[in-house]
Coordinates of C-alpha atoms in Angstrom, one line a residue:
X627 CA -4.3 28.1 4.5
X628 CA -1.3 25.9 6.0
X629 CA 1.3 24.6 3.3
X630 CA 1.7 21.9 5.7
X631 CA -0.2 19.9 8.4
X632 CA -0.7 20.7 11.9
X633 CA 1.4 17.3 13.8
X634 CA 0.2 16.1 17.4
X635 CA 3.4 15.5 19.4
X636 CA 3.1 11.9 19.6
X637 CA 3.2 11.9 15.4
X638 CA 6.6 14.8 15.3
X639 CA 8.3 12.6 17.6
X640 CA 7.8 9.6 15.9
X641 CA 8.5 11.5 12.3
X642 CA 11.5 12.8 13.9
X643 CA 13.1 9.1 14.9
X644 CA 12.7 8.1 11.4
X645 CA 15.0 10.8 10.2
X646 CA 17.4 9.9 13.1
X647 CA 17.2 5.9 14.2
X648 CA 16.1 4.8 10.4
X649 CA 12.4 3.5 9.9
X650 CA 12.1 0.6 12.2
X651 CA 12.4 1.4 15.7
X652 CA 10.4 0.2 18.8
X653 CA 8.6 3.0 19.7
X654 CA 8.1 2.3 23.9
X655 CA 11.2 1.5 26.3
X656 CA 9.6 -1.8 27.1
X657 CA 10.0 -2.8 23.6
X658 CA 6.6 -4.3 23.3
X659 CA 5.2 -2.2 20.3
X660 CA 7.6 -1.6 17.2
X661 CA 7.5 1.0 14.3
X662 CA 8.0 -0.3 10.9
X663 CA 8.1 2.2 8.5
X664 CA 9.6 0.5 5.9
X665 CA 7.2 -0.6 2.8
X666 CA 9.6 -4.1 2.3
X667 CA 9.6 -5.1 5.6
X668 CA 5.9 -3.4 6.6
X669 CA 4.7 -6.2 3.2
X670 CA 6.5 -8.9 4.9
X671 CA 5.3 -8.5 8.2
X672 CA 1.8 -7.9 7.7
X673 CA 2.1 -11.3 5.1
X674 CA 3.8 -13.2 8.0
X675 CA 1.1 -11.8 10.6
X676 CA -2.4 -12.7 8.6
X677 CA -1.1 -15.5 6.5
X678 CA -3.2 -18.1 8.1
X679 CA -5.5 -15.6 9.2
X680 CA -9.1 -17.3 10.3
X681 CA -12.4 -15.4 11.2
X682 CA -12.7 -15.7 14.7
X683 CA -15.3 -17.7 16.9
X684 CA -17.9 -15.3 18.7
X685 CA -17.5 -15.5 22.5
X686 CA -21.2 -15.9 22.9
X687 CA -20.5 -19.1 20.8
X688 CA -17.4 -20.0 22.9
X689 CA -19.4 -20.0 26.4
X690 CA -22.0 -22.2 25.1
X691 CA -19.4 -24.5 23.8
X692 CA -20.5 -23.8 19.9
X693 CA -17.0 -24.2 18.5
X694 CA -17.0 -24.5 14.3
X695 CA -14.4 -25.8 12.1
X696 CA -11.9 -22.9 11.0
X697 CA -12.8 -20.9 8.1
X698 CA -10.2 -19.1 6.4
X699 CA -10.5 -14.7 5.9
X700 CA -9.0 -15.4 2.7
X701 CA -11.6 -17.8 1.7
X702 CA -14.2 -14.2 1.8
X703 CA -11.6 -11.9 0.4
X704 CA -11.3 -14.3 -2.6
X705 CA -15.4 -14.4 -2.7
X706 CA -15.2 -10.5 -2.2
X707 CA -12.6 -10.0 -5.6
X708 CA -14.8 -11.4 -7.7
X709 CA -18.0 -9.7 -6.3
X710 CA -16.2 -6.2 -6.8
X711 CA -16.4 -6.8 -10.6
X712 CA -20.2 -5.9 -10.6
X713 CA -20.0 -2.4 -8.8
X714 CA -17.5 -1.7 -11.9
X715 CA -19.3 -2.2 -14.7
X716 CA -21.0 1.1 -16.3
X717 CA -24.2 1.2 -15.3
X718 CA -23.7 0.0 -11.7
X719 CA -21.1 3.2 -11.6
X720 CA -23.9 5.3 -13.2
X721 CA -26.1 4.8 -10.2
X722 CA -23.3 5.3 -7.5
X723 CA -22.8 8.5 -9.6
X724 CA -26.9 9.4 -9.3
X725 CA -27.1 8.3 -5.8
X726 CA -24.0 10.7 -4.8
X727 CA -25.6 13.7 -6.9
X728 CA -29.0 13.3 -4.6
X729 CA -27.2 12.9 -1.5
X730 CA -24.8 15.7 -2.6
X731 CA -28.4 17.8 -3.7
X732 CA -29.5 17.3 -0.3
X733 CA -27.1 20.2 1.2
X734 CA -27.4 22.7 -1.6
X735 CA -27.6 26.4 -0.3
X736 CA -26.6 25.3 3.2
X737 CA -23.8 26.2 5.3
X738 CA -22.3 23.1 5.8
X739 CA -18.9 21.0 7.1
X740 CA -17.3 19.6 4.0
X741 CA -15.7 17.6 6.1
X742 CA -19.0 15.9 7.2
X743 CA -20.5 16.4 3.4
X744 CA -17.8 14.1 2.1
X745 CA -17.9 11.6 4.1
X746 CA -21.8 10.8 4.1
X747 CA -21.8 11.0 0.2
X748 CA -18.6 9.0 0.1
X749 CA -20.2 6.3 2.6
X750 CA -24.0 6.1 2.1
X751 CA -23.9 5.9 -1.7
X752 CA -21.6 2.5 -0.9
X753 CA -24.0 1.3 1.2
X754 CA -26.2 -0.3 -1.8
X755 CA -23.0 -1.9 -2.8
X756 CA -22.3 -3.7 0.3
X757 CA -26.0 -4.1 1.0
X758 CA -29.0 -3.7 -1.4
X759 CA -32.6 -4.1 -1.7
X760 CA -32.9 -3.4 2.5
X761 CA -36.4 -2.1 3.8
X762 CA -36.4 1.2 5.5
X763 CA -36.4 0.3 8.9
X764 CA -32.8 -1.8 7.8
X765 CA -31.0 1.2 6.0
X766 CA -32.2 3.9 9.1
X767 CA -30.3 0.7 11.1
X768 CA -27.1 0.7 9.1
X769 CA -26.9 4.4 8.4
X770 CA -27.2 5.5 11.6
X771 CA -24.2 3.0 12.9
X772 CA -22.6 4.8 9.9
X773 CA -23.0 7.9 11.0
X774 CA -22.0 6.8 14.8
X775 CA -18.5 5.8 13.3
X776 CA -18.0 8.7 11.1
X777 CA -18.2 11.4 13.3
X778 CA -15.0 10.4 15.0
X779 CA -13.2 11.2 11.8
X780 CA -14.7 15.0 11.1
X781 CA -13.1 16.8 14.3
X782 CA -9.7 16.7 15.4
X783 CA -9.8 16.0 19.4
X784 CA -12.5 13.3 19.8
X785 CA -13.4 12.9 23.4
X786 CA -13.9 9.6 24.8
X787 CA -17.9 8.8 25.1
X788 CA -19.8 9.3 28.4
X789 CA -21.0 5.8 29.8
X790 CA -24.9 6.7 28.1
X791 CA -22.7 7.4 25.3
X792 CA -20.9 4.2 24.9
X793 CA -24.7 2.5 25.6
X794 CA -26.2 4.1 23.1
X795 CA -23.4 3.4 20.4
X796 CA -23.3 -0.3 21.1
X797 CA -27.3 -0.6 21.1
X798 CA -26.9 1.0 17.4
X799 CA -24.4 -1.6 16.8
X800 CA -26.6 -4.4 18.1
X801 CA -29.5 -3.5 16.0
X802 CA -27.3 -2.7 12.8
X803 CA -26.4 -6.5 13.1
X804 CA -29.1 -7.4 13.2
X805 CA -30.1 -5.9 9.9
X806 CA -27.0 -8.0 8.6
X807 CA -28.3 -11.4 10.4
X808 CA -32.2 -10.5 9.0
X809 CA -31.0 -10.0 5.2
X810 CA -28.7 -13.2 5.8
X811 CA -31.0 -15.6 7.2
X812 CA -33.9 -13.9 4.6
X813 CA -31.6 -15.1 1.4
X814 CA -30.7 -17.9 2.9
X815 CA -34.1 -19.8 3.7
X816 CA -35.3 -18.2 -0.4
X817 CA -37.6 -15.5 1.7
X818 CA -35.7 -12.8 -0.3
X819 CA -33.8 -13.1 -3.8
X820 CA -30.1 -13.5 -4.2
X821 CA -28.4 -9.8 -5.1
X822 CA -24.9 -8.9 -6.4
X823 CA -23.8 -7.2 -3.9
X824 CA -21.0 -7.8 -1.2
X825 CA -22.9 -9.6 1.7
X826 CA -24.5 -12.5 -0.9
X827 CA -20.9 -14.4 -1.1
X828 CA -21.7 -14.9 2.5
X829 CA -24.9 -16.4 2.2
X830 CA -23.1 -19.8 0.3
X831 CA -20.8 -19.9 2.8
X832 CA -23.2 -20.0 5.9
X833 CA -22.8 -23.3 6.5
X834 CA -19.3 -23.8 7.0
X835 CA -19.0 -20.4 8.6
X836 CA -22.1 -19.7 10.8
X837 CA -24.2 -17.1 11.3
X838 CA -22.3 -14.7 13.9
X839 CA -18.9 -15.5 11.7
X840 CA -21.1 -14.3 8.9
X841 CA -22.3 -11.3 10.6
X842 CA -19.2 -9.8 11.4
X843 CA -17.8 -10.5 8.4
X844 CA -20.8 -8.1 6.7
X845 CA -20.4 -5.6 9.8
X846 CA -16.5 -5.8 8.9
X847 CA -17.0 -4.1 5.6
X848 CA -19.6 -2.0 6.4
X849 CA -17.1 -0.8 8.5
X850 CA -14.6 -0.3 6.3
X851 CA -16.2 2.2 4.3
X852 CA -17.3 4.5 7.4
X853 CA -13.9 6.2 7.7
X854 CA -11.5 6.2 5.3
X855 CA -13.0 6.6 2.0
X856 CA -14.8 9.8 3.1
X857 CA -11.6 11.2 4.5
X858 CA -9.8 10.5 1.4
X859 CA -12.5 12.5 -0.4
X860 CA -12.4 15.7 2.0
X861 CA -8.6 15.6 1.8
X862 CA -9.6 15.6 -2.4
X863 CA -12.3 18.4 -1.7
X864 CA -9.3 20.3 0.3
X865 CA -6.9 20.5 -2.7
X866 CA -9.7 21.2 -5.1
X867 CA -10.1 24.5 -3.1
X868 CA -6.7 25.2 -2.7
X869 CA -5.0 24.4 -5.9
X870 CA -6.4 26.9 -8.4
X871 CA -4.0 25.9 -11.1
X872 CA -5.2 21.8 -10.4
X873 CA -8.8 23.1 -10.2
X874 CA -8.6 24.7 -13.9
X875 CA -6.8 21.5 -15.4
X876 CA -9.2 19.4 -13.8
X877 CA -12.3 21.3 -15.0
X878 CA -11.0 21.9 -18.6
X879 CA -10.3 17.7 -18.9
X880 CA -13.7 16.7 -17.2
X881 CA -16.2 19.1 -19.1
X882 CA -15.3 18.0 -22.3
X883 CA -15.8 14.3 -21.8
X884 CA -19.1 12.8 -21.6
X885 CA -20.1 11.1 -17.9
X886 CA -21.0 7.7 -20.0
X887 CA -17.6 7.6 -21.3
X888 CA -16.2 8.3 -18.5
X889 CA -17.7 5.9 -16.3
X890 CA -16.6 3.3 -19.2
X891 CA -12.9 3.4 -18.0
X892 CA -12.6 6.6 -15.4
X893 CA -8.8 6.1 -15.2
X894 CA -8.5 6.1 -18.6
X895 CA -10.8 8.6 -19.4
X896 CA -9.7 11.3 -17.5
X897 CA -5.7 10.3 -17.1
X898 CA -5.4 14.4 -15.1
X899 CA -7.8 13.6 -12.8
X900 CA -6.6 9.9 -12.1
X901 CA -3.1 11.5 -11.6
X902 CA -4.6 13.8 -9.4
X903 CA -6.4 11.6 -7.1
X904 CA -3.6 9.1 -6.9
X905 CA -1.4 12.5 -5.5
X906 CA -4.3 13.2 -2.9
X907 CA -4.3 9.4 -1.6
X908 CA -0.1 9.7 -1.8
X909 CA 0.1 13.1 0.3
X910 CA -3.2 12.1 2.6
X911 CA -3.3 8.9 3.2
X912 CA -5.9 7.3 5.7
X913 CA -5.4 6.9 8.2
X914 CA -2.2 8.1 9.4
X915 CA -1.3 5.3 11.9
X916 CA -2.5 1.8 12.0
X917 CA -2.2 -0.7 14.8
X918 CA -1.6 -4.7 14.8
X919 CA -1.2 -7.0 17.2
X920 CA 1.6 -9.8 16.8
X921 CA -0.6 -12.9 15.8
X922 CA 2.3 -15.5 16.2
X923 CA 6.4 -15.2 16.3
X924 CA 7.8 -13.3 13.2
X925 CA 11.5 -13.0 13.1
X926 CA 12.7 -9.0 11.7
X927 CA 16.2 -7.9 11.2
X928 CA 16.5 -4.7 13.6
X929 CA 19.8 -2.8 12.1
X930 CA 22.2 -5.5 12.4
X931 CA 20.4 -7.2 15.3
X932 CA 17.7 -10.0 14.6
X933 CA 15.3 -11.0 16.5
X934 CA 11.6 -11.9 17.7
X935 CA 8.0 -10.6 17.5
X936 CA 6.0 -12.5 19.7
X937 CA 2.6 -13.6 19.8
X938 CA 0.7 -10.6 21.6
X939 CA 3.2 -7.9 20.7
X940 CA 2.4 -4.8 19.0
X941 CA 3.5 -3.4 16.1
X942 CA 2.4 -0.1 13.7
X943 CA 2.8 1.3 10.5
X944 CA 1.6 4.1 8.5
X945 CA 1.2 4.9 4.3
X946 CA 1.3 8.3 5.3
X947 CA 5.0 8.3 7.1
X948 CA 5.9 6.2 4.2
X949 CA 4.9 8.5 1.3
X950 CA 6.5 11.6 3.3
X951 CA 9.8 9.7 3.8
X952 CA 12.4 11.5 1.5
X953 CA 14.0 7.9 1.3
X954 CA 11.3 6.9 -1.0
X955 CA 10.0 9.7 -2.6
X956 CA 12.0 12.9 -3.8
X957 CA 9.6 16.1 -2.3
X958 CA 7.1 14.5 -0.8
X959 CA 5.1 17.4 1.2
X960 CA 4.6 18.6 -2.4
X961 CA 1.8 18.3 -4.0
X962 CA 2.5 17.3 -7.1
X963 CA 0.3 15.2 -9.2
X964 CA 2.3 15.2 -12.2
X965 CA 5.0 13.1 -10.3
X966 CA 2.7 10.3 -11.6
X967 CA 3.8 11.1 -15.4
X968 CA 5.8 8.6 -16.9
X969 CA 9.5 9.0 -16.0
X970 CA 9.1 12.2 -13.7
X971 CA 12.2 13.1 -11.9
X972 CA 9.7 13.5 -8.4
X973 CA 7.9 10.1 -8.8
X974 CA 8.8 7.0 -6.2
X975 CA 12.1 6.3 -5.6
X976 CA 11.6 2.6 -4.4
X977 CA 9.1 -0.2 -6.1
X978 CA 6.6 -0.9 -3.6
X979 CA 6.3 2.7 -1.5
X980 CA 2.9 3.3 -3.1
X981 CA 0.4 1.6 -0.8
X982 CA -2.9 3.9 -0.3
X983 CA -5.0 1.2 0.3
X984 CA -2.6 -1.1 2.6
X985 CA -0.7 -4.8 2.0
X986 CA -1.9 -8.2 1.0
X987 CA -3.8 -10.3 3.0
X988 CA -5.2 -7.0 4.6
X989 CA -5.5 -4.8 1.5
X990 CA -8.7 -2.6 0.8
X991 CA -10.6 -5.2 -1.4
X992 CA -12.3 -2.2 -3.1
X993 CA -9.1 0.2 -3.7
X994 CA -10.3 0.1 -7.8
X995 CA -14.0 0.7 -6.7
X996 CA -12.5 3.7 -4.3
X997 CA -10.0 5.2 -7.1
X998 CA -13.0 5.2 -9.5
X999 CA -15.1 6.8 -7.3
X1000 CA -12.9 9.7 -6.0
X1001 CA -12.6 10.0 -9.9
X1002 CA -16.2 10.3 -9.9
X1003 CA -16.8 12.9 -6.6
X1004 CA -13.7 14.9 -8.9
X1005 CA -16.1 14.7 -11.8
X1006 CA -19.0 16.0 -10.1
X1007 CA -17.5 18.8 -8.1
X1008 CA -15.8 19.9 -11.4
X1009 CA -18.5 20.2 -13.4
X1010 CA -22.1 20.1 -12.1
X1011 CA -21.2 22.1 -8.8
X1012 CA -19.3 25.3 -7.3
X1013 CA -17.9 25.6 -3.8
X1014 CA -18.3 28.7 -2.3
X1015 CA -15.8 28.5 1.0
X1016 CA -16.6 30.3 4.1
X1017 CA -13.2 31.6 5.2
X1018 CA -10.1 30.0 3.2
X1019 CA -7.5 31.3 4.8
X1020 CA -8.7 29.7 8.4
X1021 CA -8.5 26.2 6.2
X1022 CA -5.9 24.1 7.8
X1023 CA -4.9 20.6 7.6
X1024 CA -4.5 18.5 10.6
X1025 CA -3.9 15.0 11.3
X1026 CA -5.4 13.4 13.8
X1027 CA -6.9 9.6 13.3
X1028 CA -7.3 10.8 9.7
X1029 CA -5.6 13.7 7.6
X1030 CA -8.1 16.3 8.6
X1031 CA -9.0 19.6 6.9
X1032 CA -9.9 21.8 10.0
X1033 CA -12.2 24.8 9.9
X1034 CA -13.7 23.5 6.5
X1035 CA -16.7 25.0 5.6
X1036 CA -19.2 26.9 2.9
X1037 CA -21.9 25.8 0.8
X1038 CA -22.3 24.4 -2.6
X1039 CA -24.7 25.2 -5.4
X1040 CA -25.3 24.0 -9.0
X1041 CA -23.5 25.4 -11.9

């Protein structure tokens, strides 16, 4: 297994300027797309960038001259807050815990991809959370998109799709959206009942915002949750196997507390495991570069030199560069999870350099919802499964669009 992962080029070279020019640097020789790699100024930029940030008009809408009033992205992240407080309670956490189990249940006995295992688990059991109550023929819709988008993320060299290829994807797309504008309109005209889940907010808002605003805004989050999360949870499953030591602690904490208590407070409850998956999203955080473009001017301090972002610049950033970068955190290709222990000498070394789930006004609005349930997957592959790997010692990690745990496979059984 390899103590460290596997770079591309593009990402040594770019690790290697940080240690050399400092942590913002433009990356091209045209300076049109810079690095920031600094969690103050990465905060301030992304603030500065999506502070007035609007959901945009459809182009079909803009052709036919259908131009609506501005409606603001913070507007639905607000609405989206206080919707995230019903997935948390108990016994809405008891049947994201059942529906994992069954989907988990599904691959016993089978040589599978762990990668692959973790991130379907990780993403369908959200689904009812962003979505519920759907016929059939509307979750075959939405899973199969699902399943289009994750498979980017579970091998390391994705090649470009064929021109059938890219057909097919966007006719999944198409009809995916669809099942978002169906359940929409359905609520909406009192066909089917209100839910609490994530798309209802959108349903008061409809007539300020329109339909096809409202769409994307429900196809936005399902997208969300096709990617990330699941990587987040192979890169857990990765450690889990790899980390005897962690493995033991893990299990000796989660068999002796009951799954209703712990799905009361999970963080609370089970303080080694929270530690631990709080290390995992530190040391592998998805994904490991992310790109914005320049929204209006913002003025940065370059070293001594200040000056302009413009409109239609680039500019990236990356968690992962951040919580590797010596400057901010003592050891940090160590995996540690005790460096989240009150006062330890290896935790962060500046306020702020802890950003797993990204900056404010672009933040994951379900980071408690994700922490709880890596807790959760923790929980179940502690004590009500057993991974047998296939061949550890080919395991390696690898980053590509997400921290990627190559050559990842086995099968799982009950205890």
């Amino acid at each position: 297994m390899s103590p460290t992962a596997k770079k591309p080029p593009f990402i040594r070279k770019l690790l290697h300027r940080c240690e050399t020019e400092g942590n913002i640097f433009f990356i091209d020789p045209q300076n049109t797309t810079l690095g920031i790699f600094d969690p103050t100024v990465a905060k301030q930029i992304n603030s500065d960038n999506y502070n007035d940030l609007t959901i945009p008009e459809k182009l079909s809408d803009q052709i036919k001259g259908q131009i609506g009033c501005p409606f603001s992205w913070a507007t639905i992240r607000d609405a989206w807050q206080k919707a995230m407080q019903h997935p948390l309670q108990a016994n809405e956490l008891t049947k994201l815990t059942e529906h994992m189990s069954q989907l988990i249940d599904k691959q016993l006995s089978k040589e599978i991809n762990l990668v692959s295992l973790s991130q379907e688990v990780i993403a369908q059991s959200l689904l009812p959370i962003i979505i519920t109550n759907l016929s059939n023929k509307q979750i075959k819709s939405l899973l199969q998109d699902q399943q289009n988008k994750i498979k980017h993320f579970t091998i390391e060299n994705p090649q470009p799709e064929t021109f059938w290829q890219s057909l097919l994807s966007a006719f999944i797309q198409i009809r995916a959206a669809n099942s978002v504008r169906q359940e929409l309109r359905d609520r909406n005209k009192q066909i089917k009942p209100r839910q609490n889940d994530l798309l209802d907010p959108i349903v008061d808002m409809l007539p300020h915002l329109g339909i096809d605003r409202a769409i994307d805004a429900g196809t936005m989050i399902l997208t969300a949750i096709s990617g990330p999360p699941g990587a987040a949870a192979s890169c857990l499953l990765y450690e889990l196997c790899v980390k005897e030591n962690w493995k033991h602690k893990l299990q000796e904490e989660l068999t002796h507390i009951e799954l209703s208590t712990l799905l009361k407070s999970p963080t609370k409850a089970a303080p080694i495991t929270y530690r631990f998956v709080k290390e995992v999203l530190r040391k592998w955080s998805p994904p490991v570069i992310t790109n914005r473009e320049v929204r209006t001017d913002i003025d940065i301090n370059i070293g001594n030199e200040k000056q302009t972002l413009k409109e239609g610049q680039q500019y990236v950033f990356s968690a992962y560069f951040i919580h590797h970068n010596t400057e901010y955190w003592p050891e940090p290709d160590r995996f540690d999870p005790d460096r989240w222990l009150p006062g330890a000498k290896n935790g962060p070394l500046k306020r702020g350099s802890y950003i797993p789930f990204g900056w404010s006004p672009k933040s994951c609005v379900g980071q408690t919802l994700g922490t709880y349930q890596l807790i959760i997957f923790t929980y179940l592959m502690c004590t009500q499964y057993h991974i047998q790997i296939d061949k550890p010692d080919n395991i390696e990690m690898v980053l590509a669009a997400m921290p990627l745990p190559l050559h990842f496979n086995g099968q799982i059984n009950k205890r």
